[in-house]
C-alpha positions as a LaTeX table, in Angstrom:
\begin{tabular}{lrrr}
\hline
Residue & $x$ (\AA) & $y$ (\AA) & $z$ (\AA) \\
\hline
Tyr1 & 113.81 & $-145.32$ & $-18.85$ \\
Lys2 & 113.78 & $-149.08$ & $-19.34$ \\
Ser3 & 110.45 & $-149.63$ & $-17.72$ \\
Ser4 & 106.78 & $-149.75$ & $-18.56$ \\
Ile5 & 106.23 & $-147.24$ & $-15.77$ \\
Ile6 & 107.77 & $-143.97$ & $-16.88$ \\
Pro7 & 108.67 & $-141.47$ & $-14.14$ \\
Leu8 & 108.79 & $-138.16$ & $-15.96$ \\
Leu9 & 112.31 & $-136.89$ & $-16.41$ \\
Gly10 & 111.80 & $-133.64$ & $-14.56$ \\
Ala11 & 111.40 & $-135.68$ & $-11.39$ \\
Ile12 & 114.58 & $-137.70$ & $-11.77$ \\
Ile13 & 117.09 & $-135.25$ & $-13.21$ \\
Val14 & 118.64 & $-133.92$ & $-10.03$ \\
Thr15 & 122.33 & $-133.59$ & $-10.78$ \\
Asn16 & 122.17 & $-130.67$ & $-13.21$ \\
Gly17 & 120.65 & $-128.14$ & $-10.85$ \\
Phe18 & 117.40 & $-126.21$ & $-11.14$ \\
Phe19 & 115.51 & $-125.97$ & $-14.40$ \\
Ser20 & 113.18 & $-123.14$ & $-15.32$ \\
Lys21 & 109.55 & $-124.17$ & $-14.91$ \\
Val22 & 107.28 & $-123.99$ & $-17.94$ \\
Ser23 & 103.58 & $-124.33$ & $-17.23$ \\
Ala24 & 101.00 & $-125.47$ & $-19.79$ \\
Gln25 & 97.99 & $-123.21$ & $-19.59$ \\
Ser26 & 95.56 & $-121.13$ & $-21.60$ \\
Ile27 & 94.40 & $-123.36$ & $-24.42$ \\
Ser28 & 93.10 & $-121.40$ & $-27.38$ \\
Thr29 & 90.42 & $-123.53$ & $-28.98$ \\
Pro30 & 89.96 & $-123.24$ & $-32.76$ \\
Asp31 & 86.47 & $-122.85$ & $-34.16$ \\
Thr32 & 86.88 & $-125.77$ & $-36.52$ \\
Thr33 & 86.84 & $-129.55$ & $-36.61$ \\
Asp34 & 89.88 & $-129.53$ & $-38.89$ \\
Ser35 & 93.18 & $-130.91$ & $-37.69$ \\
Val36 & 94.68 & $-127.61$ & $-36.59$ \\
Ala37 & 96.98 & $-126.91$ & $-33.68$ \\
Ala38 & 95.68 & $-125.99$ & $-30.25$ \\
Thr39 & 98.04 & $-123.43$ & $-28.81$ \\
Val40 & 99.17 & $-124.07$ & $-25.26$ \\
Lys41 & 101.51 & $-121.62$ & $-23.58$ \\
Asn42 & 105.06 & $-122.41$ & $-24.79$ \\
Gln43 & 103.82 & $-125.42$ & $-26.77$ \\
Glu44 & 101.83 & $-126.32$ & $-29.85$ \\
Phe45 & 100.16 & $-129.64$ & $-30.47$ \\
Pro46 & 97.53 & $-130.59$ & $-33.10$ \\
Gln47 & 94.78 & $-131.61$ & $-30.66$ \\
Trp48 & 91.90 & $-131.94$ & $-33.15$ \\
Gly49 & 91.09 & $-134.16$ & $-36.12$ \\
Tyr50 & 91.73 & $-137.71$ & $-34.80$ \\
Tyr51 & 89.58 & $-140.48$ & $-36.28$ \\
Thr52 & 89.00 & $-144.19$ & $-36.05$ \\
Val53 & 88.07 & $-145.83$ & $-39.34$ \\
Arg54 & 86.11 & $-148.89$ & $-40.46$ \\
Arg55 & 85.42 & $-150.12$ & $-43.96$ \\
Asp56 & 81.98 & $-150.00$ & $-45.58$ \\
Phe57 & 81.13 & $-153.48$ & $-46.87$ \\
Arg58 & 77.68 & $-152.61$ & $-48.18$ \\
Lys59 & 76.99 & $-153.94$ & $-51.68$ \\
Cys60 & 75.90 & $-151.01$ & $-53.81$ \\
Val61 & 77.36 & $-148.69$ & $-56.40$ \\
Ser62 & 80.38 & $-146.50$ & $-55.57$ \\
Pro63 & 80.66 & $-143.77$ & $-54.31$ \\
Ile64 & 77.40 & $-144.38$ & $-52.40$ \\
Cys65 & 78.88 & $-147.53$ & $-50.87$ \\
Gly66 & 82.32 & $-149.07$ & $-50.54$ \\
Gly67 & 84.01 & $-146.22$ & $-48.71$ \\
Tyr68 & 84.64 & $-145.85$ & $-44.99$ \\
Phe69 & 82.83 & $-144.90$ & $-41.82$ \\
Ile70 & 84.91 & $-142.56$ & $-39.67$ \\
Lys71 & 84.46 & $-141.36$ & $-36.11$ \\
Gln72 & 86.27 & $-138.74$ & $-34.07$ \\
Val73 & 87.75 & $-140.27$ & $-30.92$ \\
Asn74 & 86.34 & $-139.17$ & $-27.54$ \\
Leu75 & 83.17 & $-137.74$ & $-29.13$ \\
Lys76 & 79.67 & $-139.20$ & $-29.09$ \\
Ala77 & 78.88 & $-137.49$ & $-32.40$ \\
Thr78 & 81.14 & $-136.50$ & $-35.30$ \\
Pro79 & 80.50 & $-133.48$ & $-37.56$ \\
Cys80 & 80.03 & $-134.71$ & $-41.13$ \\
Leu81 & 80.48 & $-132.89$ & $-44.44$ \\
Asp82 & 76.87 & $-131.68$ & $-44.50$ \\
Gly83 & 77.20 & $-130.13$ & $-41.05$ \\
Val84 & 75.12 & $-132.82$ & $-39.34$ \\
Phe85 & 76.55 & $-134.53$ & $-36.25$ \\
Arg86 & 76.28 & $-138.32$ & $-36.46$ \\
Ser87 & 77.69 & $-141.29$ & $-34.57$ \\
Glu88 & 79.80 & $-141.92$ & $-37.68$ \\
Cys89 & 80.36 & $-140.13$ & $-40.97$ \\
Tyr90 & 80.50 & $-141.87$ & $-44.34$ \\
Val91 & 83.35 & $-140.89$ & $-46.66$ \\
Ser92 & 83.70 & $-142.22$ & $-50.17$ \\
Ala93 & 87.48 & $-142.60$ & $-49.93$ \\
Ile94 & 90.57 & $-141.83$ & $-47.90$ \\
Asp95 & 93.07 & $-139.45$ & $-49.48$ \\
Trp96 & 96.56 & $-140.68$ & $-48.56$ \\
Ser97 & 98.44 & $-138.24$ & $-50.82$ \\
Ser98 & 99.66 & $-136.02$ & $-47.95$ \\
Leu99 & 100.93 & $-138.99$ & $-45.93$ \\
Lys100 & 104.54 & $-139.38$ & $-47.03$ \\
Val101 & 105.25 & $-142.88$ & $-45.74$ \\
Ser102 & 106.90 & $-145.93$ & $-47.29$ \\
Pro103 & 104.82 & $-148.22$ & $-49.54$ \\
Tyr104 & 105.18 & $-150.97$ & $-46.91$ \\
Glu105 & 103.79 & $-148.79$ & $-44.13$ \\
Leu106 & 100.96 & $-147.50$ & $-46.34$ \\
Ile107 & 99.87 & $-151.04$ & $-47.25$ \\
Lys108 & 100.01 & $-152.02$ & $-43.57$ \\
Ile109 & 97.71 & $-149.12$ & $-42.64$ \\
Gln110 & 95.33 & $-149.66$ & $-45.55$ \\
Asn111 & 94.97 & $-153.39$ & $-44.81$ \\
Asp112 & 94.13 & $-152.86$ & $-41.14$ \\
Asp113 & 90.56 & $-153.69$ & $-40.17$ \\
Gly114 & 90.31 & $-150.41$ & $-38.28$ \\
Ser115 & 91.08 & $-151.81$ & $-34.85$ \\
Arg116 & 94.70 & $-150.62$ & $-34.61$ \\
Val117 & 94.86 & $-147.39$ & $-36.62$ \\
Ile118 & 94.22 & $-143.76$ & $-35.67$ \\
Leu119 & 94.24 & $-141.18$ & $-38.46$ \\
Arg120 & 94.63 & $-137.41$ & $-38.11$ \\
Gly121 & 93.09 & $-135.38$ & $-40.89$ \\
Asn122 & 89.99 & $-133.58$ & $-42.08$ \\
Ile123 & 86.96 & $-134.19$ & $-44.28$ \\
Val124 & 87.11 & $-132.52$ & $-47.70$ \\
Pro125 & 84.34 & $-132.31$ & $-50.35$ \\
Val126 & 84.62 & $-134.26$ & $-53.60$ \\
Thr127 & 82.04 & $-134.05$ & $-56.41$ \\
Phe128 & 81.08 & $-137.14$ & $-58.44$ \\
Ser129 & 79.26 & $-136.63$ & $-61.72$ \\
Gly130 & 75.72 & $-137.95$ & $-61.43$ \\
Phe131 & 76.02 & $-138.56$ & $-57.69$ \\
Gly132 & 76.71 & $-135.18$ & $-56.17$ \\
Glu133 & 79.06 & $-134.26$ & $-53.35$ \\
Phe134 & 80.66 & $-136.69$ & $-50.94$ \\
Gly135 & 83.32 & $-136.33$ & $-48.29$ \\
Asn136 & 86.82 & $-137.78$ & $-48.41$ \\
Leu137 & 89.12 & $-138.04$ & $-45.40$ \\
Arg138 & 92.40 & $-136.29$ & $-46.18$ \\
Val139 & 95.04 & $-137.86$ & $-43.93$ \\
Lys140 & 97.89 & $-135.84$ & $-42.42$ \\
Glu141 & 99.25 & $-138.36$ & $-39.91$ \\
Ala142 & 98.74 & $-142.02$ & $-39.09$ \\
Phe143 & 99.32 & $-143.88$ & $-35.81$ \\
Tyr144 & 99.50 & $-147.64$ & $-35.32$ \\
Ala145 & 98.70 & $-149.44$ & $-32.06$ \\
Ala146 & 101.68 & $-151.03$ & $-30.31$ \\
Thr147 & 99.78 & $-154.27$ & $-29.59$ \\
Ser148 & 96.41 & $-155.94$ & $-30.18$ \\
Thr149 & 95.28 & $-155.18$ & $-26.60$ \\
Pro150 & 91.84 & $-153.49$ & $-26.69$ \\
Ala151 & 92.03 & $-149.72$ & $-26.23$ \\
Lys152 & 89.84 & $-148.66$ & $-23.31$ \\
Gly153 & 89.54 & $-145.18$ & $-21.88$ \\
Thr154 & 90.18 & $-141.65$ & $-23.09$ \\
Phe155 & 92.34 & $-140.89$ & $-26.12$ \\
Val156 & 95.06 & $-138.40$ & $-25.19$ \\
Ala157 & 98.41 & $-137.06$ & $-26.26$ \\
Leu158 & 101.21 & $-137.24$ & $-23.71$ \\
Lys159 & 103.92 & $-134.66$ & $-24.33$ \\
Asp160 & 106.82 & $-133.33$ & $-22.33$ \\
Asn161 & 106.13 & $-129.72$ & $-21.31$ \\
Gly162 & 109.61 & $-128.62$ & $-20.28$ \\
Ile163 & 109.05 & $-128.53$ & $-16.52$ \\
Arg164 & 112.10 & $-129.79$ & $-14.60$ \\
Cys165 & 112.18 & $-130.48$ & $-10.86$ \\
Ile166 & 114.59 & $-131.57$ & $-8.13$ \\
Thr167 & 111.96 & $-133.56$ & $-6.24$ \\
Thr168 & 108.91 & $-135.74$ & $-6.91$ \\
Pro169 & 106.18 & $-135.69$ & $-8.01$ \\
Cys170 & 107.08 & $-133.58$ & $-11.02$ \\
Phe171 & 104.27 & $-132.69$ & $-13.41$ \\
Ser172 & 106.43 & $-132.53$ & $-16.50$ \\
Thr173 & 104.06 & $-134.12$ & $-19.04$ \\
Asp174 & 100.97 & $-132.54$ & $-20.55$ \\
Asn175 & 97.91 & $-134.77$ & $-20.91$ \\
Leu176 & 95.96 & $-133.35$ & $-23.86$ \\
Val177 & 92.55 & $-134.87$ & $-24.55$ \\
Leu178 & 92.15 & $-135.44$ & $-28.29$ \\
Asn179 & 89.33 & $-133.60$ & $-30.09$ \\
Lys180 & 88.49 & $-131.64$ & $-26.94$ \\
Pro181 & 89.81 & $-128.36$ & $-25.46$ \\
Lys182 & 91.09 & $-130.08$ & $-22.32$ \\
Thr183 & 94.58 & $-130.36$ & $-20.94$ \\
Ala184 & 96.09 & $-131.36$ & $-17.61$ \\
Gln185 & 99.45 & $-132.49$ & $-16.29$ \\
Val186 & 100.64 & $-135.85$ & $-15.01$ \\
Ser187 & 103.70 & $-136.85$ & $-13.04$ \\
Ser188 & 104.08 & $-140.48$ & $-14.20$ \\
Ile189 & 102.92 & $-142.83$ & $-16.94$ \\
Asp190 & 102.16 & $-146.55$ & $-16.66$ \\
Leu191 & 102.29 & $-148.52$ & $-19.93$ \\
Ser192 & 102.43 & $-151.98$ & $-18.32$ \\
Gln193 & 98.87 & $-152.96$ & $-19.30$ \\
Thr194 & 99.57 & $-152.58$ & $-23.02$ \\
Gly195 & 101.75 & $-155.67$ & $-23.34$ \\
Ala196 & 104.30 & $-153.72$ & $-25.38$ \\
Thr197 & 107.87 & $-154.89$ & $-25.95$ \\
Gln198 & 110.84 & $-153.01$ & $-24.54$ \\
Lys199 & 111.61 & $-151.67$ & $-28.02$ \\
Gln200 & 108.07 & $-150.28$ & $-28.28$ \\
Leu201 & 108.29 & $-148.79$ & $-24.77$ \\
Asp202 & 111.54 & $-147.06$ & $-25.72$ \\
Ala203 & 109.87 & $-145.69$ & $-28.86$ \\
Ala204 & 106.93 & $-144.47$ & $-26.76$ \\
Thr205 & 109.26 & $-142.66$ & $-24.37$ \\
Asn206 & 111.02 & $-140.99$ & $-27.30$ \\
Glu207 & 107.69 & $-139.78$ & $-28.68$ \\
Ile208 & 106.70 & $-138.27$ & $-25.32$ \\
Phe209 & 109.85 & $-136.13$ & $-25.44$ \\
Asp210 & 109.48 & $-135.36$ & $-29.15$ \\
Gln211 & 106.18 & $-134.82$ & $-31.00$ \\
Gly212 & 103.92 & $-136.42$ & $-28.37$ \\
Leu213 & 102.60 & $-139.94$ & $-27.78$ \\
Ile214 & 99.00 & $-140.94$ & $-28.57$ \\
Ala215 & 97.66 & $-143.17$ & $-25.79$ \\
Val216 & 94.37 & $-144.46$ & $-24.40$ \\
Gly217 & 93.63 & $-144.94$ & $-20.73$ \\
Lys218 & 92.73 & $-143.05$ & $-17.58$ \\
Thr219 & 94.29 & $-140.73$ & $-15.02$ \\
Glu220 & 94.66 & $-141.93$ & $-11.44$ \\
Val221 & 95.66 & $-140.02$ & $-8.33$ \\
Val222 & 98.05 & $-141.99$ & $-6.13$ \\
Glu223 & 97.37 & $-140.89$ & $-2.57$ \\
Asn224 & 100.13 & $-140.02$ & $-0.12$ \\
Val225 & 100.14 & $-139.14$ & 3.57 \\
Asp226 & 101.75 & $-135.89$ & 2.51 \\
Pro227 & 99.25 & $-134.24$ & 0.11 \\
Thr228 & 102.10 & $-132.40$ & $-1.61$ \\
Lys229 & 103.50 & $-135.78$ & $-2.68$ \\
Arg230 & 100.39 & $-137.03$ & $-4.50$ \\
Asp231 & 101.30 & $-138.58$ & $-7.81$ \\
Thr232 & 98.96 & $-138.11$ & $-10.78$ \\
Lys233 & 99.54 & $-141.09$ & $-13.04$ \\
Phe234 & 98.23 & $-141.85$ & $-16.53$ \\
Val235 & 97.53 & $-145.59$ & $-16.83$ \\
Ala236 & 97.42 & $-146.65$ & $-20.48$ \\
Thr237 & 95.58 & $-149.61$ & $-21.97$ \\
Gln238 & 97.10 & $-148.93$ & $-25.39$ \\
Phe239 & 99.41 & $-146.49$ & $-27.15$ \\
Tyr240 & 99.90 & $-145.64$ & $-30.80$ \\
Leu241 & 103.25 & $-145.04$ & $-32.45$ \\
Arg242 & 103.45 & $-142.45$ & $-35.19$ \\
Val243 & 104.01 & $-143.84$ & $-38.69$ \\
Glu244 & 107.10 & $-141.88$ & $-39.64$ \\
Pro245 & 107.34 & $-140.25$ & $-43.08$ \\
Asn246 & 109.91 & $-141.37$ & $-45.63$ \\
\hline
\end{tabular}
């Protein structure tokens, strides 16, 4: 798959005969904003709890200032520790203790200005003597953008769903919208707008067939004279590679 346009494998594996079809349906949505798994038939993927982060540079005493402002991707308002939905939530700190990555990778994430990092986690309460209760973001996974190209569009996870075909188009990848109970299927993926290197594209392809690739972009329907041959393509402006644990 040495290309920035990825035809999903179910559409190109034709020499090994028929594969059993596995459909992705029936999302069970959890009643929580925590980073728990959304169960799709024959597949599990943690669809909730994805945040962008920016530092708080206000000059006042900690923990009131000096923490981070966090925002759930794809949502106009984020539920904060006090139960109020705001455009951003303030947290006094980020708890990295559950993120088992190398010191080099951790420093790289911590030094980012917020433009290239996506964090998966949940807000937990922490009490400070004399100040009361604040939220901290407890991180479970971190993802780093492949390039500096601006991310435009919807944040999704692209994950192989097990469908295999002997013709095209083959809808063998689930398109799961992050932080929302929405899923669909696509038959091809275009990463050409991201400006990624071939090594990064290879890593992205591996993630699609493994734990799932975080990407930003939009879905396009490619028309065909034969309506049964319409291709549904996800066109990415950016993708994020998982920071692998030690």
